[in-house]
Amino acid sequence: MKAFPLLHRTLFAALALSTLAATGAHAADDWPKAKPITLVVPFAAGGTSDILGRMIAQELGAGLSQTVLVENKGGAGGVLGADAVARAKPDGYTLLLGTIATHAINPSLLPGINYNAAKDFAPVILLGSISNVLLVGANQPYKTVQDVVAAGKANPDTIAFGSAGQGTSQHLSGEVFKQLTGAHLTHVPYRGSAPAIQDLIGGQIPSSFETALVALPYVQSGKVRALAVTSAKRTDVMPDVPTMQEAGVAGFDVSSWQAIYAPANTPPAVVDRLNKAIAAIIAKPDVNAKMKGLGLAYTPNTPAEFTAFQTGEQAKWAKIIADGKLRVQ
């Protein structure tokens, strides 16, 4: 006699689960009809991330027939904006333009952050990678990467390298350089790329790591020299500049990257649709040309492929940061 109530409860539970699944599928089918989508850019307006985010937002809005708003939520190296998206409702209406800083460097460099980069987001698509470049002032004696290495070994901690700030990909490029070459360089962090470049030109610092795109006009004007790019392959922005590996630093491969994320538990159908829609946008000749103009190298990728890439990046930077005993001061 007691079997019947148990059977009823089992059937009710199964019916409830199927109803929830159907509701979720229906919500995914309706997306993005309900309201505008917000793309959070976790940095101030005017930078590469902001320019890229606004371009993607405009094109995505047209492709989805829905408005895509850009919200700049800067602070703490991207942490504030990333944290806001991690806590957003996973319905496909809040997205993040994430970077190597928010999802690969900061999780190890800033262990006190509130979000879990590996668990609190649904990776959508990797938009592209940007190479950094080792620069020296035009009046410096260093003509090659090996000149800098030799000076850093002969005179430990007397050769400085500047960066756009602690925890940036430029800073970490310098730390990788130190670890792979054994050159003892001193890091000088700045509040952004502009003051670092100006001090490099002025001779206050002898060397600096900077994004290839930012460095390009100063290299072209002869105010600074580009010795090598940090990526494994040469960049279209500076095709005549060798890679670090070509310059004799085996294993050097550092690229800053930009990507789109949704909060964890966003319906897979929505994530997949976003991936396909953004991939189609990047494939457009005019958009592709603009991205190359920003120094971005894009390779088509699925959410699963991007997830695997992120996992590798997080492990890579965790080791680099631990080996260098790096801490934000």
PDB file of N, CA and C in Angstrom, residues 76-133:
ATOM      1  N   ALA A  76      40.867  47.974 -10.127  1.00  0.00           N
ATOM      2  CA  ALA A  76      41.594  46.810  -9.592  1.00  0.00           C
ATOM      3  C   ALA A  76      42.036  45.855 -10.692  1.00  0.00           C
ATOM      4  N   GLY A  77      42.532  46.402 -11.791  1.00  0.00           N
ATOM      5  CA  GLY A  77      43.039  45.562 -12.868  1.00  0.00           C
ATOM      6  C   GLY A  77      42.003  44.678 -13.514  1.00  0.00           C
ATOM      7  N   GLY A  78      40.756  45.138 -13.547  1.00  0.00           N
ATOM      8  CA  GLY A  78      39.682  44.370 -14.158  1.00  0.00           C
ATOM      9  C   GLY A  78      38.874  43.537 -13.183  1.00  0.00           C
ATOM     10  N   VAL A  79      39.309  43.486 -11.930  1.00  0.00           N
ATOM     11  CA  VAL A  79      38.659  42.626 -10.939  1.00  0.00           C
ATOM     12  C   VAL A  79      37.213  43.046 -10.671  1.00  0.00           C
ATOM     13  N   LEU A  80      36.949  44.344 -10.545  1.00  0.00           N
ATOM     14  CA  LEU A  80      35.605  44.803 -10.181  1.00  0.00           C
ATOM     15  C   LEU A  80      34.578  44.428 -11.240  1.00  0.00           C
ATOM     16  N   GLY A  81      34.917  44.659 -12.493  1.00  0.00           N
ATOM     17  CA  GLY A  81      33.981  44.326 -13.561  1.00  0.00           C
ATOM     18  C   GLY A  81      33.758  42.832 -13.679  1.00  0.00           C
ATOM     19  N   ALA A  82      34.825  42.053 -13.569  1.00  0.00           N
ATOM     20  CA  ALA A  82      34.709  40.595 -13.659  1.00  0.00           C
ATOM     21  C   ALA A  82      33.860  40.048 -12.525  1.00  0.00           C
ATOM     22  N   ASP A  83      34.045  40.583 -11.329  1.00  0.00           N
ATOM     23  CA  ASP A  83      33.271  40.132 -10.173  1.00  0.00           C
ATOM     24  C   ASP A  83      31.784  40.421 -10.351  1.00  0.00           C
ATOM     25  N   ALA A  84      31.468  41.576 -10.935  1.00  0.00           N
ATOM     26  CA  ALA A  84      30.067  41.932 -11.166  1.00  0.00           C
ATOM     27  C   ALA A  84      29.397  40.945 -12.110  1.00  0.00           C
ATOM     28  N   VAL A  85      30.110  40.530 -13.151  1.00  0.00           N
ATOM     29  CA  VAL A  85      29.531  39.582 -14.111  1.00  0.00           C
ATOM     30  C   VAL A  85      29.435  38.186 -13.496  1.00  0.00           C
ATOM     31  N   ALA A  86      30.405  37.821 -12.677  1.00  0.00           N
ATOM     32  CA  ALA A  86      30.364  36.507 -12.015  1.00  0.00           C
ATOM     33  C   ALA A  86      29.108  36.362 -11.171  1.00  0.00           C
ATOM     34  N   ARG A  87      28.627  37.463 -10.608  1.00  0.00           N
ATOM     35  CA  ARG A  87      27.454  37.432  -9.735  1.00  0.00           C
ATOM     36  C   ARG A  87      26.154  37.756 -10.469  1.00  0.00           C
ATOM     37  N   ALA A  88      26.224  37.992 -11.774  1.00  0.00           N
ATOM     38  CA  ALA A  88      25.031  38.350 -12.549  1.00  0.00           C
ATOM     39  C   ALA A  88      24.178  37.111 -12.837  1.00  0.00           C
ATOM     40  N   LYS A  89      22.924  37.332 -13.144  1.00  0.00           N
ATOM     41  CA  LYS A  89      22.012  36.243 -13.483  1.00  0.00           C
ATOM     42  C   LYS A  89      22.487  35.556 -14.757  1.00  0.00           C
ATOM     43  N   PRO A  90      22.580  34.236 -14.764  1.00  0.00           N
ATOM     44  CA  PRO A  90      23.098  33.514 -15.931  1.00  0.00           C
ATOM     45  C   PRO A  90      22.047  33.291 -17.019  1.00  0.00           C
ATOM     46  N   ASP A  91      21.578  34.378 -17.577  1.00  0.00           N
ATOM     47  CA  ASP A  91      20.508  34.287 -18.562  1.00  0.00           C
ATOM     48  C   ASP A  91      20.918  34.758 -19.959  1.00  0.00           C
ATOM     49  N   GLY A  92      22.201  35.084 -20.123  1.00  0.00           N
ATOM     50  CA  GLY A  92      22.674  35.517 -21.429  1.00  0.00           C
ATOM     51  C   GLY A  92      22.561  37.000 -21.679  1.00  0.00           C
ATOM     52  N   TYR A  93      22.060  37.740 -20.670  1.00  0.00           N
ATOM     53  CA  TYR A  93      21.874  39.182 -20.867  1.00  0.00           C
ATOM     54  C   TYR A  93      22.986  40.021 -20.248  1.00  0.00           C
ATOM     55  N   THR A  94      23.951  39.372 -19.578  1.00  0.00           N
ATOM     56  CA  THR A  94      25.116  40.070 -19.046  1.00  0.00           C
ATOM     57  C   THR A  94      26.365  39.303 -19.477  1.00  0.00           C
ATOM     58  N   LEU A  95      27.255  39.990 -20.169  1.00  0.00           N
ATOM     59  CA  LEU A  95      28.475  39.388 -20.679  1.00  0.00           C
ATOM     60  C   LEU A  95      29.681  40.185 -20.196  1.00  0.00           C
ATOM     61  N   LEU A  96      30.850  39.591 -20.295  1.00  0.00           N
ATOM     62  CA  LEU A  96      32.092  40.239 -19.881  1.00  0.00           C
ATOM     63  C   LEU A  96      33.109  40.186 -21.001  1.00  0.00           C
ATOM     64  N   LEU A  97      33.795  41.309 -21.227  1.00  0.00           N
ATOM     65  CA  LEU A  97      34.983  41.277 -22.068  1.00  0.00           C
ATOM     66  C   LEU A  97      36.161  41.024 -21.132  1.00  0.00           C
ATOM     67  N   GLY A  98      36.533  39.754 -21.014  1.00  0.00           N
ATOM     68  CA  GLY A  98      37.609  39.365 -20.110  1.00  0.00           C
ATOM     69  C   GLY A  98      38.960  39.394 -20.800  1.00  0.00           C
ATOM     70  N   THR A  99      40.010  39.321 -20.013  1.00  0.00           N
ATOM     71  CA  THR A  99      41.373  39.400 -20.542  1.00  0.00           C
ATOM     72  C   THR A  99      42.294  38.429 -19.816  1.00  0.00           C
ATOM     73  N   ILE A 100      43.519  38.376 -20.264  1.00  0.00           N
ATOM     74  CA  ILE A 100      44.538  37.587 -19.591  1.00  0.00           C
ATOM     75  C   ILE A 100      44.679  38.021 -18.127  1.00  0.00           C
ATOM     76  N   ALA A 101      44.450  39.300 -17.850  1.00  0.00           N
ATOM     77  CA  ALA A 101      44.565  39.789 -16.470  1.00  0.00           C
ATOM     78  C   ALA A 101      43.436  39.257 -15.604  1.00  0.00           C
ATOM     79  N   THR A 102      42.183  39.377 -16.078  1.00  0.00           N
ATOM     80  CA  THR A 102      41.040  38.984 -15.252  1.00  0.00           C
ATOM     81  C   THR A 102      40.945  37.482 -15.048  1.00  0.00           C
ATOM     82  N   HIS A 103      41.408  36.691 -16.029  1.00  0.00           N
ATOM     83  CA  HIS A 103      41.151  35.253 -15.972  1.00  0.00           C
ATOM     84  C   HIS A 103      42.389  34.351 -15.948  1.00  0.00           C
ATOM     85  N   ALA A 104      43.590  34.926 -16.038  1.00  0.00           N
ATOM     86  CA  ALA A 104      44.780  34.079 -15.970  1.00  0.00           C
ATOM     87  C   ALA A 104      45.808  34.585 -14.971  1.00  0.00           C
ATOM     88  N   ILE A 105      46.014  35.902 -14.930  1.00  0.00           N
ATOM     89  CA  ILE A 105      47.039  36.468 -14.045  1.00  0.00           C
ATOM     90  C   ILE A 105      46.484  36.779 -12.652  1.00  0.00           C
ATOM     91  N   ASN A 106      45.400  37.537 -12.595  1.00  0.00           N
ATOM     92  CA  ASN A 106      44.874  37.966 -11.297  1.00  0.00           C
ATOM     93  C   ASN A 106      44.500  36.825 -10.358  1.00  0.00           C
ATOM     94  N   PRO A 107      43.960  35.697 -10.850  1.00  0.00           N
ATOM     95  CA  PRO A 107      43.614  34.609  -9.920  1.00  0.00           C
ATOM     96  C   PRO A 107      44.789  34.126  -9.075  1.00  0.00           C
ATOM     97  N   SER A 108      46.014  34.210  -9.604  1.00  0.00           N
ATOM     98  CA  SER A 108      47.192  33.799  -8.821  1.00  0.00           C
ATOM     99  C   SER A 108      47.903  34.975  -8.176  1.00  0.00           C
ATOM    100  N   LEU A 109      47.888  36.111  -8.852  1.00  0.00           N
ATOM    101  CA  LEU A 109      48.582  37.284  -8.328  1.00  0.00           C
ATOM    102  C   LEU A 109      47.789  37.947  -7.201  1.00  0.00           C
ATOM    103  N   LEU A 110      46.451  37.825  -7.270  1.00  0.00           N
ATOM    104  CA  LEU A 110      45.570  38.432  -6.272  1.00  0.00           C
ATOM    105  C   LEU A 110      44.672  37.351  -5.678  1.00  0.00           C
ATOM    106  N   PRO A 111      45.207  36.512  -4.812  1.00  0.00           N
ATOM    107  CA  PRO A 111      44.427  35.381  -4.294  1.00  0.00           C
ATOM    108  C   PRO A 111      43.198  35.784  -3.493  1.00  0.00           C
ATOM    109  N   GLY A 112      43.067  37.054  -3.138  1.00  0.00           N
ATOM    110  CA  GLY A 112      41.920  37.491  -2.345  1.00  0.00           C
ATOM    111  C   GLY A 112      40.712  37.917  -3.153  1.00  0.00           C
ATOM    112  N   ILE A 113      40.760  37.794  -4.485  1.00  0.00           N
ATOM    113  CA  ILE A 113      39.620  38.235  -5.290  1.00  0.00           C
ATOM    114  C   ILE A 113      38.409  37.360  -4.999  1.00  0.00           C
ATOM    115  N   ASN A 114      37.217  37.937  -5.188  1.00  0.00           N
ATOM    116  CA  ASN A 114      35.983  37.252  -4.796  1.00  0.00           C
ATOM    117  C   ASN A 114      35.515  36.198  -5.788  1.00  0.00           C
ATOM    118  N   TYR A 115      35.890  36.333  -7.047  1.00  0.00           N
ATOM    119  CA  TYR A 115      35.394  35.374  -8.033  1.00  0.00           C
ATOM    120  C   TYR A 115      36.413  34.269  -8.299  1.00  0.00           C
ATOM    121  N   ASN A 116      35.898  33.138  -8.778  1.00  0.00           N
ATOM    122  CA  ASN A 116      36.741  32.026  -9.192  1.00  0.00           C
ATOM    123  C   ASN A 116      36.752  32.010 -10.715  1.00  0.00           C
ATOM    124  N   ALA A 117      37.892  32.342 -11.295  1.00  0.00           N
ATOM    125  CA  ALA A 117      37.963  32.491 -12.753  1.00  0.00           C
ATOM    126  C   ALA A 117      37.659  31.199 -13.488  1.00  0.00           C
ATOM    127  N   ALA A 118      37.926  30.058 -12.864  1.00  0.00           N
ATOM    128  CA  ALA A 118      37.708  28.773 -13.520  1.00  0.00           C
ATOM    129  C   ALA A 118      36.274  28.265 -13.375  1.00  0.00           C
ATOM    130  N   LYS A 119      35.567  28.714 -12.327  1.00  0.00           N
ATOM    131  CA  LYS A 119      34.253  28.132 -12.033  1.00  0.00           C
ATOM    132  C   LYS A 119      33.079  29.101 -12.183  1.00  0.00           C
ATOM    133  N   ASP A 120      33.325  30.397 -12.109  1.00  0.00           N
ATOM    134  CA  ASP A 120      32.223  31.360 -12.064  1.00  0.00           C
ATOM    135  C   ASP A 120      31.842  31.940 -13.421  1.00  0.00           C
ATOM    136  N   PHE A 121      32.450  31.422 -14.499  1.00  0.00           N
ATOM    137  CA  PHE A 121      32.172  31.961 -15.829  1.00  0.00           C
ATOM    138  C   PHE A 121      31.982  30.835 -16.838  1.00  0.00           C
ATOM    139  N   ALA A 122      31.229  31.148 -17.879  1.00  0.00           N
ATOM    140  CA  ALA A 122      31.088  30.261 -19.024  1.00  0.00           C
ATOM    141  C   ALA A 122      31.881  30.878 -20.174  1.00  0.00           C
ATOM    142  N   PRO A 123      33.033  30.319 -20.537  1.00  0.00           N
ATOM    143  CA  PRO A 123      33.812  30.871 -21.649  1.00  0.00           C
ATOM    144  C   PRO A 123      33.023  30.799 -22.951  1.00  0.00           C
ATOM    145  N   VAL A 124      32.944  31.912 -23.654  1.00  0.00           N
ATOM    146  CA  VAL A 124      32.175  31.978 -24.906  1.00  0.00           C
ATOM    147  C   VAL A 124      33.099  31.881 -26.110  1.00  0.00           C
ATOM    148  N   ILE A 125      34.047  32.818 -26.221  1.00  0.00           N
ATOM    149  CA  ILE A 125      34.940  32.818 -27.376  1.00  0.00           C
ATOM    150  C   ILE A 125      36.187  33.654 -27.091  1.00  0.00           C
ATOM    151  N   LEU A 126      37.317  33.159 -27.558  1.00  0.00           N
ATOM    152  CA  LEU A 126      38.569  33.911 -27.489  1.00  0.00           C
ATOM    153  C   LEU A 126      38.625  34.822 -28.702  1.00  0.00           C
ATOM    154  N   LEU A 127      38.680  36.126 -28.456  1.00  0.00           N
ATOM    155  CA  LEU A 127      38.636  37.098 -29.543  1.00  0.00           C
ATOM    156  C   LEU A 127      39.979  37.264 -30.238  1.00  0.00           C
ATOM    157  N   GLY A 128      41.063  37.081 -29.512  1.00  0.00           N
ATOM    158  CA  GLY A 128      42.359  37.223 -30.147  1.00  0.00           C
ATOM    159  C   GLY A 128      43.455  37.518 -29.154  1.00  0.00           C
ATOM    160  N   SER A 129      44.677  37.394 -29.621  1.00  0.00           N
ATOM    161  CA  SER A 129      45.858  37.627 -28.799  1.00  0.00           C
ATOM    162  C   SER A 129      46.658  38.807 -29.330  1.00  0.00           C
ATOM    163  N   ILE A 130      47.321  39.521 -28.421  1.00  0.00           N
ATOM    164  CA  ILE A 130      48.120  40.693 -28.767  1.00  0.00           C
ATOM    165  C   ILE A 130      49.521  40.499 -28.213  1.00  0.00           C
ATOM    166  N   SER A 131      50.525  40.661 -29.059  1.00  0.00           N
ATOM    167  CA  SER A 131      51.902  40.493 -28.610  1.00  0.00           C
ATOM    168  C   SER A 131      52.415  41.741 -27.901  1.00  0.00           C
ATOM    169  N   ASN A 132      53.278  41.521 -26.930  1.00  0.00           N
ATOM    170  CA  ASN A 132      54.056  42.602 -26.343  1.00  0.00           C
ATOM    171  C   ASN A 132      55.413  42.668 -27.041  1.00  0.00           C
ATOM    172  N   VAL A 133      56.173  43.707 -26.753  1.00  0.00           N
ATOM    173  CA  VAL A 133      57.473  43.879 -27.395  1.00  0.00           C
ATOM    174  C   VAL A 133      58.462  44.466 -26.392  1.00  0.00           C
TER     175      VAL A 133
END
